[in-house]
Short mmCIF file of C-alpha atoms and ligand atoms in Angstrom, two decimals:
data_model
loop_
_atom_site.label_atom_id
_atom_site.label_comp_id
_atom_site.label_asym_id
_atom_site.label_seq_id
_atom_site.Cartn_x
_atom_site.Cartn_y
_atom_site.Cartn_z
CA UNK A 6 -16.49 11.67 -20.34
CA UNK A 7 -18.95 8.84 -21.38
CA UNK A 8 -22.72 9.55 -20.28
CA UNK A 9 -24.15 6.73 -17.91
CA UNK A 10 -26.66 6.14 -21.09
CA UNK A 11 -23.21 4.97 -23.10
CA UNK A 12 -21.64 3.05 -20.22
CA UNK A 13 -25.27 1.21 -19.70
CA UNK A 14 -25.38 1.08 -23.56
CA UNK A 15 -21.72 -0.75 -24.04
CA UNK A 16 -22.67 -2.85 -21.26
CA UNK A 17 -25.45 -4.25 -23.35
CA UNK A 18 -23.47 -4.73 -26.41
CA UNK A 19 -20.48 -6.34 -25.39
CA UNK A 20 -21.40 -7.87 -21.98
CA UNK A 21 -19.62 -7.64 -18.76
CA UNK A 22 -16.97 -6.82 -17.14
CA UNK A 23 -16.14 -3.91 -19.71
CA UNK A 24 -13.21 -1.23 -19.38
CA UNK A 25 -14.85 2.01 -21.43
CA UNK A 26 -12.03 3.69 -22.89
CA UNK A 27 -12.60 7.57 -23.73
CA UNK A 28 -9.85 8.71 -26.66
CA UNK A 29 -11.37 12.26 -26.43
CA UNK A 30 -10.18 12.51 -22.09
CA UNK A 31 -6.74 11.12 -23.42
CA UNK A 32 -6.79 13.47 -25.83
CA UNK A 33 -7.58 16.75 -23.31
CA UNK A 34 -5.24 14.93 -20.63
CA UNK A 35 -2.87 15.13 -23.15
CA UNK A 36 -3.41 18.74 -24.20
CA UNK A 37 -3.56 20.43 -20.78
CA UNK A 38 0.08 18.39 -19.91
CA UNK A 39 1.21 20.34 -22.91
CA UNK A 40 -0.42 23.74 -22.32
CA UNK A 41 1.27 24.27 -18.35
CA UNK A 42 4.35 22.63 -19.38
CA UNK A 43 5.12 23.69 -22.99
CA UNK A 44 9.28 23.24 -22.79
CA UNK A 45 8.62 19.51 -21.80
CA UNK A 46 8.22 16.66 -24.02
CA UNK A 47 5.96 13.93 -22.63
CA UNK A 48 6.89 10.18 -23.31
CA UNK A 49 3.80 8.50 -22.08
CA UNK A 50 4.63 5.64 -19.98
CA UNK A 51 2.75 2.66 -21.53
CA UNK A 52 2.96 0.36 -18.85
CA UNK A 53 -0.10 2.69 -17.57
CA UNK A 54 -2.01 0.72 -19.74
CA UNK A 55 -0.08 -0.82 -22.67
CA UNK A 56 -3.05 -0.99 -25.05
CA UNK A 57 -2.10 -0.42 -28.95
CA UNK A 58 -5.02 1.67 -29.45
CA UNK A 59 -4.74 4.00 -26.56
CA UNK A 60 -0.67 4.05 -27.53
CA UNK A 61 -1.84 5.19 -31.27
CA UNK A 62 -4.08 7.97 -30.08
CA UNK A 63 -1.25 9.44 -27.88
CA UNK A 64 0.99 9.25 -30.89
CA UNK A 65 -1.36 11.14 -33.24
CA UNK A 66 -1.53 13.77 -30.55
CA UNK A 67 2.21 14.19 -30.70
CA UNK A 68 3.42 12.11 -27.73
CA UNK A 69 6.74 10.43 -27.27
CA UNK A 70 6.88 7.04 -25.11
CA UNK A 71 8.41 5.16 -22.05
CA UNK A 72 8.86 1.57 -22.39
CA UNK A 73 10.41 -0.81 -20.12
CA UNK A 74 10.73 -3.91 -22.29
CA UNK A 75 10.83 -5.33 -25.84
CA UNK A 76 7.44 -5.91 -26.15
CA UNK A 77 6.10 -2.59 -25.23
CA UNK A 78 8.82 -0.68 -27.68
CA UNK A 79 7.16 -3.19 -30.43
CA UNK A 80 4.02 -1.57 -29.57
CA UNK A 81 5.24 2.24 -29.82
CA UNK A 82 7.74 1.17 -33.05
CA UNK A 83 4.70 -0.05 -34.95
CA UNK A 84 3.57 3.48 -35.31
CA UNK A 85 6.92 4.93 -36.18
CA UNK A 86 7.23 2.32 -39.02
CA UNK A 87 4.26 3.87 -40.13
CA UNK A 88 5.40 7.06 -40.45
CA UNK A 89 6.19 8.51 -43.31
CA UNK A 90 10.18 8.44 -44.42
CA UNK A 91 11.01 12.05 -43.96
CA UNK A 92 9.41 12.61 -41.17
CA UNK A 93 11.26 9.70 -39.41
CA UNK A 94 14.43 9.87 -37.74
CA UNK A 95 17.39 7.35 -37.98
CA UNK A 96 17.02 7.11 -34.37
CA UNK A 97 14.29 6.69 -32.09
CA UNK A 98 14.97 9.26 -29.08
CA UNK A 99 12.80 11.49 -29.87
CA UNK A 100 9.58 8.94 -29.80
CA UNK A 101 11.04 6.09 -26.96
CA UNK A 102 13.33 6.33 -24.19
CA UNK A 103 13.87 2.44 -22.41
CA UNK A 104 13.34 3.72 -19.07
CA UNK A 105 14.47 0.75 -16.99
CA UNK A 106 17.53 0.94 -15.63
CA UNK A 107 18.28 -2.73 -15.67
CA UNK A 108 18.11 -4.86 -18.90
CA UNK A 109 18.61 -8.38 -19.45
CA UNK A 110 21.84 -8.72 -22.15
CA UNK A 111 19.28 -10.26 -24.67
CA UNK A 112 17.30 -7.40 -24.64
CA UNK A 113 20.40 -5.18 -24.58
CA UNK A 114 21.16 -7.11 -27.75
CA UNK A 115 17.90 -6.34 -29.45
CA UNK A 116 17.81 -2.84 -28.51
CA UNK A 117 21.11 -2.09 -29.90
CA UNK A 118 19.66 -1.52 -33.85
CA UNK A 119 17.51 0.66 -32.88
CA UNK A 120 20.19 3.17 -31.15
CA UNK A 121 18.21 3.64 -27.82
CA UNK A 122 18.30 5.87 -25.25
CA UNK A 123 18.45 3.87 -22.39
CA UNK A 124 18.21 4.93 -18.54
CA UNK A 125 21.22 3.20 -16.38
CA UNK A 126 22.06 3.43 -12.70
CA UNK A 127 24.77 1.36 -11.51
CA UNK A 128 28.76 0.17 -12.63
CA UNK A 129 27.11 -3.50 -14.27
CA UNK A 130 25.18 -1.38 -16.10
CA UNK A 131 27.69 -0.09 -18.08
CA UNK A 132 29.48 -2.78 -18.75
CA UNK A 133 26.48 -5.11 -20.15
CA UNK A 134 25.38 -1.83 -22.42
CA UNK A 135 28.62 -1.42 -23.18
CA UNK A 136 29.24 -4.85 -24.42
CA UNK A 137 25.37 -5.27 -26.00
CA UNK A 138 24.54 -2.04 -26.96
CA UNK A 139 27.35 0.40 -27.81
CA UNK A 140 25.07 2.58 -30.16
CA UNK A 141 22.57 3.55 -26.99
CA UNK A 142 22.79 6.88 -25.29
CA UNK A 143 22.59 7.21 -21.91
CA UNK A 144 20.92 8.72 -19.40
CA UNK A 145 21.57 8.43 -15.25
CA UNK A 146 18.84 7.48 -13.11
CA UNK A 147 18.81 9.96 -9.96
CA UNK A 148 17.62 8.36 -6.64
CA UNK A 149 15.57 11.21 -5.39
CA UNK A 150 12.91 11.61 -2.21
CA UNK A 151 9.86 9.80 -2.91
CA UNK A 152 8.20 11.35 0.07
CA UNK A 153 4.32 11.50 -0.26
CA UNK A 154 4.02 9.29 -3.10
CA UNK A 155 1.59 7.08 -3.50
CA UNK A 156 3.63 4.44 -4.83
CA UNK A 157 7.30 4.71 -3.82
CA UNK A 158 10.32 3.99 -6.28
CA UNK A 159 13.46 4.89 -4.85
CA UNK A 160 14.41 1.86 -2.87
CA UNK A 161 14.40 -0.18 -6.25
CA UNK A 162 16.66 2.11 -8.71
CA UNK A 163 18.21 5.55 -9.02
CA UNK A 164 21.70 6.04 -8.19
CA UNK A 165 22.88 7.86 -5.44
CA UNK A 166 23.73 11.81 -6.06
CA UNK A 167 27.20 11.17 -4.51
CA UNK A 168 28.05 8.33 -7.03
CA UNK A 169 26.21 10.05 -9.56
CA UNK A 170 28.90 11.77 -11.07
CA UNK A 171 31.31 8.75 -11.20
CA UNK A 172 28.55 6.45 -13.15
CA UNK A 173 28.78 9.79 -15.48
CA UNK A 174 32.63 9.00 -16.12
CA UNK A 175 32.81 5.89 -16.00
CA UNK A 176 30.29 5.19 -18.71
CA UNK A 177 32.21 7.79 -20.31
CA UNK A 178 35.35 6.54 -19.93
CA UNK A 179 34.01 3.27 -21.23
CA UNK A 180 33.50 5.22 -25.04
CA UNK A 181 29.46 5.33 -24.05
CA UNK A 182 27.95 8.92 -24.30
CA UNK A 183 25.92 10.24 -21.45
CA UNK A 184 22.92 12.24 -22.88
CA UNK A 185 21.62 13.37 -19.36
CA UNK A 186 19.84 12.43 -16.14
CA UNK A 187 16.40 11.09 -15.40
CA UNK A 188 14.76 10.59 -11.93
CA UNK A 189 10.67 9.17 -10.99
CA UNK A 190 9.67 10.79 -8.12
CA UNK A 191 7.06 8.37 -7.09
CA UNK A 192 3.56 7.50 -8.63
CA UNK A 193 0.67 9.84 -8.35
CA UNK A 194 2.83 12.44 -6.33
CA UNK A 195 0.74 15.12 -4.46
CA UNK A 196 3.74 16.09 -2.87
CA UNK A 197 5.07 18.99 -5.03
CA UNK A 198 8.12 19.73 -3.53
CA UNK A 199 9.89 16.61 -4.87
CA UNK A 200 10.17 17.82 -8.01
CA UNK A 201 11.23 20.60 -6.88
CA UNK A 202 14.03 19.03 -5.02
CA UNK A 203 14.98 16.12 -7.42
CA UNK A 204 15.07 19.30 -9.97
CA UNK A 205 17.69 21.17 -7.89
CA UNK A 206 19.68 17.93 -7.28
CA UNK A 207 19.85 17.16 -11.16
CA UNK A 208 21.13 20.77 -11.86
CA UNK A 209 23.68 19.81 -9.02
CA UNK A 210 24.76 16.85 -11.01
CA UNK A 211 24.91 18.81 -14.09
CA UNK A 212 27.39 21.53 -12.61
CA UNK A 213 29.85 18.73 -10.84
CA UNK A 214 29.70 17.11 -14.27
CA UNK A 215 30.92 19.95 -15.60
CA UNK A 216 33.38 20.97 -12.99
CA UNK A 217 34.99 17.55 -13.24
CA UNK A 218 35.21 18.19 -17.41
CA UNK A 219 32.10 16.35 -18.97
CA UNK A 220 29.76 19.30 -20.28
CA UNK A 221 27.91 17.27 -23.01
CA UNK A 222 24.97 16.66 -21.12
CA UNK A 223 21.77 17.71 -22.71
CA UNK A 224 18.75 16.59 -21.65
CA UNK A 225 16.74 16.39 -18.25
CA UNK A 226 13.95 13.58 -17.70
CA UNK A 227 11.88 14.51 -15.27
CA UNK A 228 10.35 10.91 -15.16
CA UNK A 229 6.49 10.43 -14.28
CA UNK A 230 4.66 10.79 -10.93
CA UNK A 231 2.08 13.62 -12.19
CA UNK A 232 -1.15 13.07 -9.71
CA UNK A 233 -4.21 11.95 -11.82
CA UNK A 234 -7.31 13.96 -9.89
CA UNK A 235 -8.94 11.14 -7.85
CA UNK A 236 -10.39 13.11 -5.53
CA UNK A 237 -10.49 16.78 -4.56
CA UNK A 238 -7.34 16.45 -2.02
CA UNK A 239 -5.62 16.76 -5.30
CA UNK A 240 -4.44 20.04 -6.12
CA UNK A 241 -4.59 21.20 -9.46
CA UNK A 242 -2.03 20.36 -11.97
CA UNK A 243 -1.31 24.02 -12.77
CA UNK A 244 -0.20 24.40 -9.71
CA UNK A 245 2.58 21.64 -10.21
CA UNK A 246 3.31 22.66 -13.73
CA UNK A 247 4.00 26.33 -11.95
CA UNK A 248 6.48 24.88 -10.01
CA UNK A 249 8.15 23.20 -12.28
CA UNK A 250 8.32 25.99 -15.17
CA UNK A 251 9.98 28.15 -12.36
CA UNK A 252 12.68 25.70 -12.04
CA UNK A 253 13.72 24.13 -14.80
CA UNK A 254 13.82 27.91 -16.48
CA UNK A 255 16.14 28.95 -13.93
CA UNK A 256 18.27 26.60 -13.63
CA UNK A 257 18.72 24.51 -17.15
CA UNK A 258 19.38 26.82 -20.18
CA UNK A 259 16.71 26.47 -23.53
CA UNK A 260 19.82 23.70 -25.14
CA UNK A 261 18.85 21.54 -22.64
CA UNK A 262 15.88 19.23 -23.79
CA UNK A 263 12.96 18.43 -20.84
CA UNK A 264 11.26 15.23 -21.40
CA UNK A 265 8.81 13.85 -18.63
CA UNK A 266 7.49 10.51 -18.58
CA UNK A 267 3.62 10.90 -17.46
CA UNK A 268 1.75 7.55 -17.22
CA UNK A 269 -1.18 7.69 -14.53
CA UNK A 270 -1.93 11.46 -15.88
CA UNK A 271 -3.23 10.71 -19.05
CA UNK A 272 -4.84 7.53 -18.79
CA UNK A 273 -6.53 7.31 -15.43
CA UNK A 274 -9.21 9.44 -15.69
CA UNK A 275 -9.76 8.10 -19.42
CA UNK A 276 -11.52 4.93 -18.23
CA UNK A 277 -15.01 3.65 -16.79
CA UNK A 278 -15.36 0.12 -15.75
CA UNK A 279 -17.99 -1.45 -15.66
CA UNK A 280 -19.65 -5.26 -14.01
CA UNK A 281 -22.40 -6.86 -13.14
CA UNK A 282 -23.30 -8.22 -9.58
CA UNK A 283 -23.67 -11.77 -9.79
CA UNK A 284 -24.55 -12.77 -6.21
CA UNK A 285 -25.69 -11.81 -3.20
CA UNK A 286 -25.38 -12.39 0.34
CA UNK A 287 -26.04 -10.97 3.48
CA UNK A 288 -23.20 -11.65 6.05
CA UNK A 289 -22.82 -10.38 9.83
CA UNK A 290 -25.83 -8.10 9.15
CA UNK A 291 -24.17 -6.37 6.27
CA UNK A 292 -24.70 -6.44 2.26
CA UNK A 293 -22.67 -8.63 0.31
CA UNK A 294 -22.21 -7.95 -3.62
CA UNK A 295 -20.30 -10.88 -5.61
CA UNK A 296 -19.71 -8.85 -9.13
CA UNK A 297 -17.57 -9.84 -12.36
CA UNK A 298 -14.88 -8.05 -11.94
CA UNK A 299 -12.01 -8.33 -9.01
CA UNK A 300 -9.21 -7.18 -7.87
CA UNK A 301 -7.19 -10.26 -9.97
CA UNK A 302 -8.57 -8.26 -12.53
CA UNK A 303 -9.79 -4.32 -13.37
CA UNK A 304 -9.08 -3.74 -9.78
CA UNK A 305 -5.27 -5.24 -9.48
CA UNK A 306 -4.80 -1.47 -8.85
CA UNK A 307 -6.16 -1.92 -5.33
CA UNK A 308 -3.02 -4.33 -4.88
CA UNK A 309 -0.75 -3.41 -7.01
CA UNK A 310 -0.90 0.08 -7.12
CA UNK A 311 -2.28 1.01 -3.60
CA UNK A 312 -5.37 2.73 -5.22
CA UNK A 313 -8.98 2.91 -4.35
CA UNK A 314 -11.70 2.64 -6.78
CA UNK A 315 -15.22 3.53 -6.30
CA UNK A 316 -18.24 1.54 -7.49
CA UNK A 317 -21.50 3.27 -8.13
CA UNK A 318 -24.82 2.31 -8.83
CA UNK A 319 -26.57 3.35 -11.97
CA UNK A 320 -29.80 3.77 -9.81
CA UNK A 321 -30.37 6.58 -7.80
CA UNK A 322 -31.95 6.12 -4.32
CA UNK A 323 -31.05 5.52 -0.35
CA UNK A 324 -27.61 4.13 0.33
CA UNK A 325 -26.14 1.61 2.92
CA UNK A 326 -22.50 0.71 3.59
CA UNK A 327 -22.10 -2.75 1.73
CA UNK A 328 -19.25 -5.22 1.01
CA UNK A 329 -17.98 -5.88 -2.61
CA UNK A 330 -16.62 -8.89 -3.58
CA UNK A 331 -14.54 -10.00 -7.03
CA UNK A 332 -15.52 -12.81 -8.70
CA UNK A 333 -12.63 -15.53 -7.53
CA UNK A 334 -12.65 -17.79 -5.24
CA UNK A 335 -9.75 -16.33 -3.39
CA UNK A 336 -10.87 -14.25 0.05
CA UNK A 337 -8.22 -11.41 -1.08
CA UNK A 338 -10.54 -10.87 -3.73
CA UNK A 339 -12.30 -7.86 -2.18
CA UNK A 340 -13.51 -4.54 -4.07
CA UNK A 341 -14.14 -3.03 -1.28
CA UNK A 342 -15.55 -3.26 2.44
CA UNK A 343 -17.52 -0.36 2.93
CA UNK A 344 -19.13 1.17 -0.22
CA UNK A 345 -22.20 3.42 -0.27
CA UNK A 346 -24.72 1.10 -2.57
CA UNK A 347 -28.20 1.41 -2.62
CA UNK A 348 -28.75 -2.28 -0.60
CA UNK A 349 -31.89 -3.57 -2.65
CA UNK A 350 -29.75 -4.08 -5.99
CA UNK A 351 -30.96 -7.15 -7.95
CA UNK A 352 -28.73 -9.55 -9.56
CA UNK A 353 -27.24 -8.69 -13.36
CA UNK A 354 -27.67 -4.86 -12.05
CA UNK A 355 -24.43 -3.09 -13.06
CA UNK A 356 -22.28 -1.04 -11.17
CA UNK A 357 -19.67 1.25 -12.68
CA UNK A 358 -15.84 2.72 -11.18
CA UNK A 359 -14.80 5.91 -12.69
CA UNK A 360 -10.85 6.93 -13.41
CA UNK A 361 -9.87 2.90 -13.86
CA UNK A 362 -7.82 3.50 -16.38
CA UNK A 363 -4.12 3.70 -15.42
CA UNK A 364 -2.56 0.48 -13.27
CA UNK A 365 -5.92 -1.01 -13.65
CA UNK A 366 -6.02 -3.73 -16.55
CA UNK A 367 -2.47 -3.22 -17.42
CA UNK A 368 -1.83 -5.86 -14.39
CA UNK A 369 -4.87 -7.49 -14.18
CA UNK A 370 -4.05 -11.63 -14.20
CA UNK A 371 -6.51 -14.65 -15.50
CA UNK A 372 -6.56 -16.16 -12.22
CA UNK A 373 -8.98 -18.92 -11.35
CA UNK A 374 -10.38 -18.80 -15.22
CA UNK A 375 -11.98 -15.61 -14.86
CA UNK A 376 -10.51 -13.90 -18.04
CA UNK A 377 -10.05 -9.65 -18.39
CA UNK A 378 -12.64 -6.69 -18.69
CA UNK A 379 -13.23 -6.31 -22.70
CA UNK A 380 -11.46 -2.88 -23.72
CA UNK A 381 -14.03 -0.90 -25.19
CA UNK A 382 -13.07 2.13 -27.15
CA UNK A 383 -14.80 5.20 -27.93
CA UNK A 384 -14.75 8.54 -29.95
CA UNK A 385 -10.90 6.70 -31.25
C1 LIG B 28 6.01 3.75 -13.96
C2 LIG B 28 6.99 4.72 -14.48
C3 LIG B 28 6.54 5.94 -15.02
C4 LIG B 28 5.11 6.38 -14.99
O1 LIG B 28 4.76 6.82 -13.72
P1 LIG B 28 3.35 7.54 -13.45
O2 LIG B 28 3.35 7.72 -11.99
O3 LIG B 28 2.30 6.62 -13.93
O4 LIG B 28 3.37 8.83 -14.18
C5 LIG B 28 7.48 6.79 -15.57
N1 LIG B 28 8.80 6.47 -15.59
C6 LIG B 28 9.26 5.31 -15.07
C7 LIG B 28 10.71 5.03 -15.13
C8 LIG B 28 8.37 4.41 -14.49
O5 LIG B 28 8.84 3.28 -13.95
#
């Protein structure tokens, strides 16, 4: 990770609000996924943080990619394109799976040249991709418990396992070919036993498939959901990747291919931010920072994504329980009501948030003027 001297030193350089990006953390995230879970393929979700440069890194290192519209497959393809010829496919499964189960027909309509492999959950579904994009393959997106996630998926998509088999063949039925089954367990899931569970289910799906005479199933997505280690209530990745090495080897034979879709896990821990306080108040007896960054911005996580970020000071010393507040004029706009600040910081000090990279400017908005954090990369 970045040295305080760095963050302080970037700060300087290019102003503030900054998001540090580390390539070298992406880079190790990115490793120890492979290491504890060497049958699965990881197609990084870029909506984590859909920068081009942290996408390019993750390609280098061998990653495959989730995207959930045009705009983010542009981002991935522009790497493939610069591949060279024989080492590129005709197809693009095995670098980007369009993981969103519903898909306007115009993007159904673009997709369709570059023979996706598209996730699907319901009987329109099938009809639009049959009519838009014949040359996709398929994959079924499981509804599966989401219990102890942080952020919870399974009331918007997945289809149910007892109408799972009939989206199987119908889309069959329909001349589309059904690669396999996908399911998301829920973002930044320390409850373990989901994948356990949505693992068993698939290989459920798998045998009805196959007792009702459709055996060309191949692959198992095992969608995203990996916890990024906030805090130490997290238990170690190893531990998941255990679990989930025990399963899929007993139950799904070597043919089948494992892909996962990890976005949080190798981004969040990847990033610093860091602002400035620009005001000061004291209100109801209690410290008030005003800083450049909100939670419009950097910190949309805290809204968006049900995450808490915490702010530290680069100065050591006594701290107090104080009140941080984001730049806008808006009174949602709060970092955070009780953080432990030293309570004599001046104004332009600079206060930093550790693991903001996942969910963090990926949806941050230029509400009320205030534009984004600069992206600053190092050791690319
Ligand atoms: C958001 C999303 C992911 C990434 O989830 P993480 O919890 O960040 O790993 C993966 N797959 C799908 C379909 C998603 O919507």
């Amino acid at each position: 990770m970045v040295t305080q001297k760095v963050l302080q030193k970037m700060a300087k350089r290019h102003g503030t609000p900054i998001l540090v990006v580390d390539h070298d953390v992406i880079r190790q995230n990115y490793a120890t996924f492979k290491k504890h879970l060497p049958r699965v393929q990881a197609y990084y979700a870029v909506k984590a943080f859909a920068d081009p440069v942290v996408v390019k890194t993750l390609f280098d290192a061998g990653a495959s990619f989730d995207v959930a519209s045009m705009p983010e497959l542009k981002i991935v393809y522009k790497n493939i394109k610069e591949m060279p010829a024989k080492e590129r496919q005709d197809w693009i499964w095995d670098k980007i799976i369009y993981a969103h189960p519903i898909k306007a027909d115009k993007t159904l309509q673009e997709l369709n040249q570059y023979k996706p492999l598209v996730t699907y959950d319901n009987h329109e579904e099938i009809k639009k991709i049959k009519k838009y994009a014949p040359n996709a393959g398929l994959a079924l997106r499981l509804k599966v418990p989401n219990t102890g996630a942080m952020v919870e998926l399974s009331s918007k998509f997945g289809a149910a396992p007892g109408e799972a088999v009939d989206l199987i063949l119908e889309a069959v039925k329909a001349g589309l070919v059904v690669e396999g089954l996908s399911f998301h367990v829920g973002s930044q899931t320390t409850n373990f036993d989901n994948y356990v569970q949505a693992i068993n289910l698939a290989y459920s799906i798998f045998q009805e498939a196959k007792d009702r005479g459709y055996n060309k199933m191949n692959l198992l997505d095992i969608g995203g959901g990996f916890p990024a280690p906030y805090d130490s209530t997290v238990r170690p990745f190893s531990e998941l990747a255990h679990k989930i090495n025990v399963e899929i080897d007993r139950l799904f034979p070597k043919e089948i291919q494992i892909l996962a879709e990890p976005g949080r896990f190798m981004v969040a821990t990847a990033a610093t931010a860091v602002s400035k306080i620009i005001g000061k108040a004291v209100r109801d007896g209690k410290v008030c920072y005003y800083i450049d960054d909100g939670v419009y911005h950097t910190f949309s996580g805290i809204l968006f994504d049900h995450c808490q970020y915490h702010l530290n000071s680069f100065r050591k010393g006594a701290k107090q329980i104080c009140t941080v507040f984001g730049p806008t004029c808006d009174a949602l706009d709060v970092v955070s009501m009780s953080e432990e600040l030293p309570p004599n910081l001046e104004l332009g000090e600079l206060l930093y948030s550790n693991n903001a990279g996942a969910y963090t400017i990926a949806s941050s908005t230029p509400f009320n003027g205030f534009p984004p954090a600069k992206v600053v990369h190092v050791n690319r």
